[in-house]
XYZ file of C-alpha atoms in Angstrom:
727
model
C 66.249 228.439 24.116
C 66.060 225.224 25.663
C 62.514 223.206 26.318
C 61.937 222.318 29.787
C 59.410 219.849 28.909
C 59.640 215.713 28.573
C 58.910 213.612 25.963
C 55.866 210.882 26.801
C 58.205 208.377 26.552
C 60.003 210.015 29.722
C 56.971 210.399 31.558
C 56.212 206.629 30.696
C 59.524 205.690 31.701
C 59.167 207.234 34.740
C 55.622 206.376 35.493
C 57.053 202.921 34.946
C 59.985 203.090 37.334
C 57.691 204.546 40.097
C 55.404 201.693 39.660
C 58.243 198.829 39.938
C 59.532 200.492 43.094
C 56.391 200.906 44.273
C 55.543 197.153 43.668
C 58.616 196.091 45.350
C 58.046 198.392 48.400
C 54.366 196.538 48.629
C 55.813 192.855 48.200
C 58.593 193.618 50.654
C 56.363 194.758 53.076
C 53.819 191.989 52.895
C 56.288 189.462 53.364
C 57.258 191.328 56.735
C 53.757 191.535 57.756
C 53.125 187.963 57.335
C 56.191 186.829 59.025
C 55.650 189.142 61.673
C 52.065 187.400 62.152
C 53.382 183.966 61.747
C 55.927 184.935 64.384
C 52.715 186.278 66.840
C 50.833 182.984 66.335
C 53.952 180.910 67.098
C 54.341 182.882 70.412
C 50.771 182.769 71.464
C 50.705 179.008 70.874
C 53.796 178.363 73.238
C 52.531 181.074 75.693
C 49.116 179.071 75.531
C 51.225 175.665 75.960
C 52.978 177.392 79.473
C 49.991 178.451 81.002
C 48.097 175.184 80.331
C 51.346 173.482 82.070
C 51.307 176.348 84.911
C 47.258 175.573 85.832
C 48.261 171.525 85.219
C 50.790 172.294 88.744
C 47.491 174.162 90.389
C 45.394 171.083 89.838
C 47.792 168.433 90.838
C 48.044 170.671 94.366
C 44.245 170.923 94.433
C 44.090 166.762 94.030
C 46.937 166.233 96.618
C 44.997 168.435 98.943
C 42.038 166.164 98.089
C 43.624 163.218 99.168
C 46.484 163.703 101.070
C 45.198 162.073 103.933
C 44.686 158.333 102.007
C 48.361 158.979 100.188
C 50.119 155.783 101.828
C 52.954 156.001 100.162
C 53.770 159.585 101.589
C 53.191 158.072 105.092
C 55.716 155.401 104.242
C 58.271 156.381 102.115
C 57.977 160.297 102.667
C 57.327 160.598 98.809
C 54.183 160.898 96.963
C 53.611 160.952 92.934
C 51.846 164.729 93.195
C 55.421 165.894 93.834
C 56.818 163.501 91.437
C 54.888 164.683 88.756
C 55.195 168.784 89.806
C 58.639 168.677 89.410
C 58.828 167.152 85.872
C 56.212 169.904 84.956
C 58.351 172.597 86.797
C 61.376 171.853 85.000
C 59.495 171.506 81.726
C 57.726 175.041 82.312
C 60.866 176.860 83.200
C 62.613 175.145 80.133
C 59.929 176.545 77.624
C 59.624 180.356 79.563
C 63.609 180.572 79.333
C 63.000 179.474 75.063
C 60.162 181.871 75.062
C 62.358 184.658 76.825
C 65.115 184.474 74.291
C 62.615 184.141 71.260
C 60.210 186.684 71.897
C 60.986 189.055 75.047
C 63.165 191.734 74.687
C 66.368 191.704 76.948
C 65.135 194.411 79.421
C 61.784 192.079 79.952
C 62.127 190.639 83.316
C 58.440 188.581 83.095
C 60.236 185.021 82.284
C 63.038 185.482 85.368
C 60.038 186.839 87.668
C 57.372 183.774 86.387
C 60.553 181.302 87.540
C 60.803 183.285 90.651
C 57.129 182.525 91.262
C 57.631 179.147 90.479
C 59.808 178.144 92.674
C 58.787 179.601 95.538
C 55.449 177.845 94.667
C 57.360 174.536 94.894
C 58.740 175.453 98.245
C 55.440 176.042 99.800
C 54.048 172.988 98.070
C 56.734 170.891 99.703
C 56.211 172.747 102.716
C 52.826 171.339 102.932
C 53.522 168.027 102.335
C 55.923 167.642 104.940
C 53.338 169.181 107.328
C 50.594 166.481 106.105
C 53.057 163.952 106.336
C 53.732 165.129 109.831
C 50.064 165.282 110.681
C 48.881 161.494 108.996
C 45.889 160.035 109.364
C 44.336 157.274 111.705
C 46.728 155.072 110.895
C 49.834 157.081 110.664
C 51.643 160.103 112.202
C 50.270 162.400 114.603
C 47.267 161.834 114.435
C 47.638 158.166 114.977
C 49.741 158.603 117.789
C 47.205 160.737 119.297
C 44.527 158.563 119.039
C 46.765 155.499 120.730
C 47.648 157.612 123.422
C 43.778 158.632 124.111
C 42.968 154.679 123.809
C 45.617 154.199 126.580
C 44.370 156.975 128.974
C 40.515 155.782 128.399
C 41.508 152.439 129.536
C 43.599 153.452 132.674
C 40.607 155.711 133.755
C 37.921 152.883 133.383
C 40.226 150.661 135.228
C 40.056 153.488 138.018
C 36.088 152.858 138.035
C 35.378 156.500 138.743
C 32.403 157.657 137.229
C 33.246 161.434 137.228
C 36.712 160.886 135.721
C 35.086 158.588 132.764
C 32.564 161.258 132.104
C 35.578 164.148 132.275
C 37.536 162.013 129.826
C 34.520 161.188 127.494
C 34.184 164.948 126.961
C 38.027 165.126 126.074
C 37.188 162.232 123.488
C 34.523 164.320 122.000
C 36.635 167.280 122.088
C 39.392 165.326 120.290
C 37.086 164.311 117.301
C 35.957 167.588 116.942
C 39.227 168.978 116.710
C 40.518 165.998 114.088
C 37.373 167.460 112.085
C 38.089 171.346 112.324
C 41.585 171.660 113.253
C 40.632 174.917 115.414
C 42.784 176.105 118.091
C 40.083 176.980 120.345
C 38.840 173.167 120.538
C 42.698 172.330 121.702
C 42.172 175.323 124.459
C 39.126 173.522 125.679
C 40.682 170.286 125.429
C 43.873 171.465 127.672
C 41.145 172.878 130.491
C 39.496 169.532 130.107
C 42.841 168.007 131.260
C 43.845 170.454 133.717
C 40.148 169.650 135.067
C 40.925 165.697 135.314
C 44.294 166.342 136.709
C 42.961 168.256 139.440
C 40.288 165.653 139.906
C 42.917 162.628 140.237
C 44.064 164.549 142.679
C 41.893 164.512 145.234
C 41.703 160.275 144.443
C 43.540 158.151 146.525
C 46.547 157.274 144.418
C 46.936 153.602 145.708
C 44.256 152.282 143.525
C 46.216 153.288 140.516
C 49.524 154.337 139.049
C 49.587 158.176 138.952
C 53.325 158.389 137.172
C 52.139 156.389 134.453
C 48.792 158.271 133.809
C 50.395 161.796 134.217
C 53.195 160.646 131.805
C 50.464 159.697 129.677
C 48.523 162.899 129.905
C 51.618 165.090 129.294
C 52.272 162.959 126.238
C 48.635 163.038 125.262
C 48.891 166.777 125.569
C 51.994 167.245 123.904
C 50.909 165.078 120.540
C 47.905 167.780 120.713
C 49.607 170.796 120.569
C 52.308 169.674 117.857
C 49.201 169.163 115.776
C 47.841 172.309 116.971
C 51.191 173.626 115.953
C 51.014 171.978 112.128
C 47.676 173.043 111.931
C 48.295 176.626 112.621
C 51.465 176.928 110.149
C 49.439 175.137 107.500
C 46.514 177.824 108.604
C 43.529 175.127 107.435
C 41.159 177.865 109.335
C 42.928 181.432 109.364
C 44.012 183.529 106.330
C 47.502 182.971 107.492
C 49.825 179.600 106.896
C 51.163 177.784 104.106
C 48.023 176.941 102.485
C 47.294 180.869 102.369
C 50.292 181.010 100.795
C 50.154 178.773 98.416
C 46.349 180.552 97.639
C 48.476 183.275 97.284
C 51.263 181.741 95.233
C 48.894 180.259 93.201
C 46.862 183.421 92.213
C 50.460 185.491 91.469
C 51.094 182.472 89.138
C 47.674 182.950 87.200
C 48.441 186.445 87.127
C 51.939 185.746 85.614
C 49.794 183.661 82.667
C 47.697 186.946 82.351
C 50.326 188.969 81.697
C 52.586 186.441 79.646
C 49.424 186.199 77.477
C 49.128 189.977 77.534
C 52.633 190.477 76.461
C 51.573 188.738 73.179
C 48.416 190.477 72.353
C 50.894 193.501 72.586
C 52.849 192.234 70.578
C 50.144 191.762 67.580
C 49.275 194.958 68.698
C 52.777 196.272 67.970
C 52.814 194.223 64.589
C 49.227 195.212 63.606
C 50.795 198.902 64.383
C 53.921 198.326 62.450
C 51.668 196.863 59.297
C 49.517 200.211 59.235
C 52.810 202.348 59.870
C 53.929 200.711 56.559
C 51.338 200.945 54.656
C 51.060 204.644 55.532
C 54.276 205.218 54.345
C 53.476 203.551 51.127
C 50.789 205.357 50.586
C 52.668 208.775 51.444
C 55.070 207.690 49.159
C 52.804 207.375 46.121
C 50.923 210.424 47.431
C 54.364 212.402 47.458
C 54.754 211.035 43.757
C 51.592 211.784 42.586
C 50.961 215.199 44.028
C 53.304 217.228 46.088
C 50.342 218.699 48.527
C 49.901 215.137 50.244
C 53.505 216.274 51.994
C 52.114 219.145 54.002
C 48.730 216.691 54.961
C 51.569 214.081 56.016
C 53.125 217.146 57.883
C 50.202 218.601 59.397
C 47.796 215.789 59.808
C 48.896 212.324 60.131
C 52.229 212.989 62.362
C 49.833 214.570 64.890
C 47.103 212.128 64.925
C 50.247 209.491 65.344
C 51.705 211.338 68.340
C 48.106 211.959 70.313
C 47.756 208.246 69.873
C 50.614 207.261 70.821
C 50.506 209.276 74.025
C 46.897 208.569 74.616
C 47.756 204.629 73.996
C 50.468 205.354 76.715
C 47.934 206.827 79.491
C 45.713 203.905 78.936
C 48.501 201.395 79.829
C 48.863 203.947 82.855
C 52.208 206.084 81.424
C 52.032 209.395 82.178
C 54.854 211.446 79.629
C 55.480 215.005 79.882
C 53.639 217.542 78.250
C 52.659 217.722 74.791
C 54.225 220.144 72.481
C 52.939 220.051 68.651
C 55.191 222.266 66.422
C 53.336 222.113 63.108
C 49.670 221.381 63.837
C 45.962 223.164 63.545
C 44.165 225.104 66.386
C 41.663 222.007 66.676
C 44.874 219.656 67.557
C 46.267 222.433 69.535
C 42.629 222.270 71.746
C 43.189 218.332 71.451
C 46.608 218.770 73.446
C 45.896 221.015 75.761
C 42.793 218.821 76.898
C 45.161 215.789 76.772
C 47.753 217.805 79.011
C 45.031 218.814 81.435
C 43.531 215.497 81.986
C 47.352 214.172 81.813
C 48.222 216.576 84.864
C 45.216 215.697 86.900
C 46.112 211.815 86.769
C 49.459 212.781 87.786
C 48.170 214.783 90.873
C 46.016 211.966 91.837
C 48.592 209.249 91.118
C 50.958 211.107 93.975
C 48.266 211.364 95.703
C 47.292 207.722 95.826
C 50.875 207.020 96.392
C 50.549 208.897 100.067
C 47.865 207.154 100.557
C 49.771 203.855 100.072
C 52.870 205.010 102.423
C 50.652 206.216 105.025
C 50.459 209.926 104.503
C 46.899 210.276 106.006
C 47.515 214.269 105.478
C 47.589 214.267 101.541
C 45.624 216.388 100.440
C 44.122 216.879 96.762
C 42.419 219.812 95.058
C 39.676 218.547 92.931
C 36.127 220.337 91.371
C 32.723 219.723 92.135
C 32.253 217.134 88.898
C 35.695 215.517 89.420
C 33.977 212.153 90.267
C 37.279 210.153 90.550
C 39.081 212.597 92.842
C 35.920 212.996 95.064
C 35.736 209.230 95.225
C 39.793 209.412 96.048
C 38.709 211.695 99.032
C 36.221 209.706 100.316
C 38.659 206.793 100.314
C 41.230 208.774 102.017
C 38.491 209.700 104.990
C 37.716 206.078 104.924
C 41.344 204.884 105.623
C 41.850 207.372 108.356
C 38.813 206.105 110.081
C 39.989 202.512 109.546
C 43.355 203.053 110.904
C 42.267 205.189 113.794
C 39.734 202.232 114.489
C 42.413 199.586 114.061
C 44.507 201.851 116.793
C 41.898 201.328 119.448
C 40.587 198.061 118.749
C 44.436 196.729 118.962
C 44.828 198.634 122.485
C 41.604 197.769 123.977
C 42.309 194.272 122.867
C 45.515 194.347 124.389
C 44.381 195.545 127.975
C 41.989 192.978 127.989
C 44.854 190.287 127.160
C 46.833 192.047 129.582
C 44.090 191.809 132.145
C 42.949 188.438 131.675
C 46.001 186.727 131.220
C 47.059 188.179 134.747
C 43.744 187.099 136.223
C 44.446 183.597 134.974
C 47.810 183.753 136.415
C 47.123 184.419 139.514
C 44.256 182.091 139.957
C 46.827 179.587 139.039
C 49.152 180.763 141.736
C 46.333 181.099 144.507
C 44.882 177.531 143.742
C 48.344 175.879 143.614
C 49.666 177.350 146.405
C 46.215 177.717 149.051
C 47.319 175.195 151.663
C 50.744 177.649 152.767
C 49.768 180.949 153.333
C 53.563 181.907 153.676
C 54.086 180.272 150.582
C 51.387 181.790 148.903
C 51.653 185.679 150.060
C 55.647 185.044 148.656
C 54.680 183.955 145.220
C 51.942 185.911 145.285
C 53.976 189.445 145.795
C 56.564 188.610 143.420
C 54.976 187.796 140.685
C 52.856 190.967 141.072
C 55.793 192.721 141.436
C 57.166 191.293 137.900
C 53.631 191.400 136.091
C 52.897 194.954 136.563
C 56.848 196.146 136.133
C 57.077 197.104 139.631
C 60.414 197.441 142.003
C 59.224 196.811 145.324
C 56.027 195.159 146.693
C 54.634 194.294 150.168
C 51.830 191.971 151.448
C 50.303 192.541 154.623
C 47.787 190.616 156.323
C 45.616 191.208 159.609
C 46.558 189.865 162.682
C 44.115 187.200 163.900
C 44.820 187.528 167.488
C 44.721 191.687 166.832
C 42.190 192.399 164.440
C 42.788 196.125 164.301
C 46.818 195.123 163.524
C 48.449 194.593 159.766
C 51.645 192.307 160.061
C 53.914 192.359 156.925
C 53.820 188.519 155.315
C 55.675 188.905 152.546
C 57.921 191.108 150.879
C 59.980 191.161 147.160
C 62.163 194.136 145.593
C 64.600 194.342 143.283
C 64.142 190.752 141.893
C 64.925 189.621 145.544
C 62.981 188.105 148.705
C 62.871 190.362 151.433
C 62.948 188.972 155.165
C 61.262 192.115 157.115
C 58.834 192.290 160.114
C 56.595 194.840 160.299
C 53.557 195.858 161.977
C 50.951 198.666 161.189
C 48.176 199.516 163.284
C 45.091 200.520 161.528
C 44.620 204.041 160.466
C 48.786 204.074 161.186
C 50.384 205.462 157.823
C 49.096 204.829 154.019
C 49.031 201.039 154.648
C 46.820 201.513 157.779
C 44.933 204.509 156.412
C 43.821 202.240 153.404
C 42.669 199.543 155.563
C 40.464 201.549 157.567
C 39.143 203.448 154.533
C 39.191 200.251 152.098
C 39.937 202.500 149.241
C 42.643 202.407 146.588
C 45.310 204.325 147.614
C 47.644 205.662 144.422
C 50.589 208.401 144.842
C 52.051 210.155 142.235
C 55.125 211.537 143.895
C 56.428 209.614 147.006
C 58.675 210.718 149.639
C 62.402 209.249 149.404
C 62.434 208.937 152.959
C 58.875 206.679 152.562
C 61.182 203.945 151.074
C 63.150 202.040 153.397
C 64.197 199.285 150.779
C 67.190 200.615 148.195
C 68.873 199.158 145.757
C 72.328 197.542 146.287
C 73.297 198.269 142.432
C 72.570 202.445 142.907
C 69.225 202.180 141.037
C 66.410 205.145 141.036
C 64.434 205.059 143.981
C 60.639 204.242 142.888
C 58.206 207.295 142.714
C 54.662 205.652 142.408
C 53.264 204.260 145.092
C 49.451 202.076 144.763
C 48.081 200.493 148.120
C 44.968 198.399 146.949
C 42.816 196.691 149.918
C 42.175 192.826 149.773
C 38.377 192.925 150.901
C 35.997 190.000 151.077
C 32.236 190.780 151.535
C 33.147 194.232 152.265
C 35.643 192.695 155.385
C 39.429 194.047 155.403
C 41.624 190.729 154.930
C 45.030 192.833 154.450
C 46.467 195.437 151.914
C 48.591 194.995 148.670
C 51.480 197.785 148.534
C 53.969 198.020 145.479
C 55.737 201.036 144.251
C 57.151 201.928 140.658
C 59.371 203.904 138.402
C 56.299 204.454 135.879
C 52.821 205.408 136.621
C 49.987 203.080 137.393
C 47.934 202.805 134.178
C 44.489 202.108 134.940
C 43.757 198.919 133.522
C 46.928 197.814 135.975
C 45.053 199.494 138.594
C 42.029 197.187 137.323
C 44.099 194.023 137.586
C 45.239 194.372 141.161
C 42.318 195.498 142.579
C 40.663 191.996 141.106
C 43.829 189.668 142.386
C 43.551 191.478 145.554
C 39.792 190.451 145.507
C 40.771 186.809 144.280
C 43.411 186.752 147.249
C 41.269 187.412 150.126
C 38.546 184.993 149.391
C 41.586 182.404 149.261
C 43.081 183.552 152.335
C 39.205 183.821 153.765
C 38.479 180.577 152.884
C 42.056 179.003 154.040
C 41.131 180.748 157.679
C 38.133 179.451 158.038
C 39.507 175.901 157.125
C 42.104 175.918 159.906
C 39.890 177.692 162.342
C 36.872 174.580 161.653
C 39.757 171.850 161.332
C 40.704 173.554 165.096
C 36.888 173.898 165.964
C 36.119 170.028 165.447
C 39.386 168.578 167.259
C 38.361 170.605 170.276
C 34.754 169.715 170.075
C 36.355 165.684 169.420
C 38.065 166.073 172.748
C 35.309 167.464 174.687
C 33.000 164.891 173.599
C 35.486 162.139 174.669
C 35.945 163.575 177.861
C 32.110 164.129 178.510
C 32.028 160.313 177.719
C 34.548 159.468 180.184
C 32.624 161.674 182.908
C 29.333 160.040 182.088
C 31.101 156.535 182.554
C 32.371 157.911 185.436
C 29.000 159.229 186.918
C 27.079 155.142 186.275
C 29.992 153.747 188.090
C 29.578 156.335 190.994
C 26.882 158.351 191.703
C 27.770 160.060 194.852
C 30.959 161.014 192.898
C 28.843 162.333 190.075
C 26.607 164.347 192.172
C 30.115 166.042 194.014
C 31.539 166.617 190.365
C 28.009 167.828 189.366
C 29.129 171.153 189.744
C 32.257 170.672 187.385
C 30.498 168.738 184.596
C 27.759 171.358 184.565
C 30.472 174.236 183.764
C 31.916 171.698 181.021
C 28.615 171.139 179.703
C 28.580 174.797 178.852
C 31.405 174.837 177.532
C 31.026 172.120 175.087
C 27.974 174.199 174.153
C 29.321 177.313 173.494
C 32.052 175.004 171.430
C 29.089 173.181 169.111
C 27.405 176.855 168.908
C 30.620 178.225 167.377
C 30.802 175.305 165.540
C 27.264 175.973 164.209
C 28.325 179.539 163.181
C 31.224 178.815 160.843
C 30.555 175.612 159.588
C 27.434 173.503 157.936
C 26.676 170.517 160.583
C 24.396 167.650 159.996
C 23.444 164.428 161.926
C 22.681 161.134 160.484
C 21.951 157.549 162.042
C 24.342 154.644 161.363
C 22.424 153.363 158.045
C 23.332 156.775 156.636
C 19.779 158.497 157.257
C 20.018 162.141 158.300
C 18.593 162.781 162.254
C 18.697 166.923 162.040
C 20.920 169.535 160.257
C 22.500 173.084 162.128
C 20.171 176.283 160.499
C 23.802 177.311 158.582
C 22.994 173.912 156.586
C 19.387 173.794 156.596
C 19.897 177.616 154.953
C 22.019 176.535 152.300
C 19.630 173.323 151.453
C 16.684 175.655 151.601
C 14.732 173.161 153.589
C 13.520 172.904 157.389
C 14.232 169.745 159.919
C 10.952 167.972 159.090
C 11.241 168.002 155.102
C 15.430 166.535 155.275
C 14.825 163.912 158.518
C 14.700 160.522 157.481
C 16.215 160.986 154.090
C 19.251 159.654 152.965
C 22.271 161.810 152.609
C 22.533 161.000 148.567
C 18.924 162.159 148.123
C 20.550 165.736 148.635
C 23.522 165.253 146.053
C 24.023 165.918 142.416
C 24.954 162.494 142.176
C 21.871 160.916 143.846
C 23.586 157.158 144.433
C 23.323 155.829 147.502
C 25.505 153.078 146.881
C 28.391 155.439 145.998
C 28.177 157.311 149.367
C 27.720 153.571 151.134
C 31.029 152.541 149.542
C 33.158 156.021 149.628
C 31.575 156.970 153.408
C 30.137 154.561 155.598
C 31.921 151.351 154.978
C 35.111 153.511 155.663
C 33.374 154.493 158.728
C 32.683 151.388 160.388
C 36.470 150.538 159.219
C 37.427 153.221 162.096
C 38.048 155.834 159.812
C 37.515 159.553 159.292
C 36.007 160.149 155.799
C 36.905 163.777 153.862
C 35.001 164.139 150.361
C 33.960 167.015 148.367
C 30.279 166.831 146.867
C 28.118 168.664 144.645
C 24.437 170.051 145.695
C 22.020 171.634 142.962
C 19.810 174.158 144.994
C 17.520 176.378 142.886
C 19.922 175.433 139.665
C 22.567 176.459 140.988
C 25.951 174.177 141.602
C 27.331 174.151 145.157
C 30.135 172.459 146.503
C 31.044 171.523 150.054
C 34.068 169.494 151.474
C 32.598 167.367 154.282
C 34.367 165.875 156.771
C 32.656 162.308 158.233
C 33.208 160.975 161.504
C 31.157 158.522 164.062
C 30.205 159.743 167.759
C 30.214 156.966 170.346
C 28.932 156.741 173.874
C 30.933 156.310 176.675
C 30.620 152.941 176.481
C 31.985 152.439 173.185
C 29.340 151.780 171.331
C 28.583 153.566 167.959
C 25.375 155.884 168.368
C 25.270 158.411 165.296
C 27.509 159.883 162.345
C 28.820 163.244 162.149
C 29.622 165.603 159.359
C 31.289 168.743 159.378
C 30.871 170.767 155.502
C 32.667 174.075 154.417
C 31.331 175.415 151.355
C 34.223 175.967 148.896
C 32.070 176.838 145.922
C 34.085 180.245 144.866
C 37.162 178.313 145.806
C 36.432 175.378 142.732
C 34.602 177.931 139.987
C 38.048 179.932 140.361
């Protein structure tokens, strides 16, 4: 019988063979581990070198932003050492990244290409910032230098005019100029624009013979234009906002910093991979040894080691944010199956929460997620969803309210400017006003009715505009007649949603549909109807449009009232002067011939009665004050005393300058008394401060002479224009 036993030599030979095999396998594995470790260390050093160079780029940017206004080379040649160094470092980094990608990264890994793209974008933004700073300049170069120089020219021109008010207004502008150069805020430039508008308004009220208005206006325009360019550059840079090139540069730097971290993370992941490789190699050697030593370890490897490796890989993927399909273990124990089931439940929950989060990112505010009481992550996600819904709703409401406020504020400003620019010509004012109102409210037709001053119960169509054209229509409407007359007599807004076709008398020659929405708004001033606005539209009028139309209608009424009062005052003043001259001639005739005076006494009495009626009319609509030839007050009418809050005894004997804000008698003497004594009438605008309230009066000064030609007193006829100036 053949024996299955082996000799001792055979067993010894097998042992030596197996030992040599294990030694050879272990040596190869150690060599691979050492090689992988050396490769990891080299990649880590290269990655740190690249990130250090990227950090240097950000340091260069910070140094440039800190010293930009001192870089003379930038302003003279348009070049800077910072950009040259930056470009060299950029070229070095891109080359290093290309080498790093080819040596250590997989072909499918695009991290190096993404970093190069981010670097290129960062370089472009940085170049744009440098160009913007070159344009802005400093006090010696660029727009800032031009702006300051233009401001100095303007200041010298205004000082030469020798007007204290203009000098004070421009000094405010120079203060705002310094604040803008320090802070660069758009709101400060808007304040400068408002001050320049006030300056131009003040200049318009000064005799242009004293200075070159063309050159001054050109400098004001140049000063405004340069300031706007600076504002645009500051807005482009985003010095005081979260937008602009500086914010984009900061965001790009953040992305580069994140890319640096990702690059280092890739190296660390390779370290983990190589560590896993070494561990797997050791496990394989251990398994081979165990397989050769005892066959039992084969089943142990199948049942224990492989499931552990599979679960470890799956959990590692979950920690990296990778959610795979369900775990299925073919050979395992009950305990490992239980662990796999728990991991599957965790994976399904994470997938549901991931899908829920994606829907929230896509603004799906109706996304749903089922959670239990112990699922803290799910509960917090639902709270986040509720908070996002509230935030979105508040944002929509705020945007809508902000748009309405902007619409109303811009409209009020627009029509206030129209009223101010055309207040001297009522026909031009009404034409421009109704045209722009129709356009601004997106209507198709509009008409403006004013009360006939001769027939107070009659409204006349002063201006009409339809289908982008002015219409020449003559129309009169009695109070209470039709919708316009009803609106005037009731002093209330009328809004009609379904206008009968026969009501609209103006039609489009292009075949456009007739309007079916009508709005009538009374023009009120102190509850007195001065006119009616009528506009028709294809769309329904919103509440904020109605609010805007009501406000501009009242502003228009105030302007018309002031214009009418000024006209009446001028007419009464002319009539008073004519009658005064007639009376002086009559007095001269009376002294020459007493008998003729007695014969005409009855006629003279009648004329004096008419004069008294005229003076009473003037006193009822205007503020009247009389002075002696030295500028001291003799008396004032009740309307002027009521405005000043004083009686006759308090003002009698005082100088006119004691009542005004400026308080300068020399200014009053130079601007009024000298011109009056030279034979010229004087019209000025002065500011009175009464009980901490500023009042602006337009005053007309003239000298009253006796019949002998001797000057007897100074006559002042004033009109309150406070509301017109404040608007």
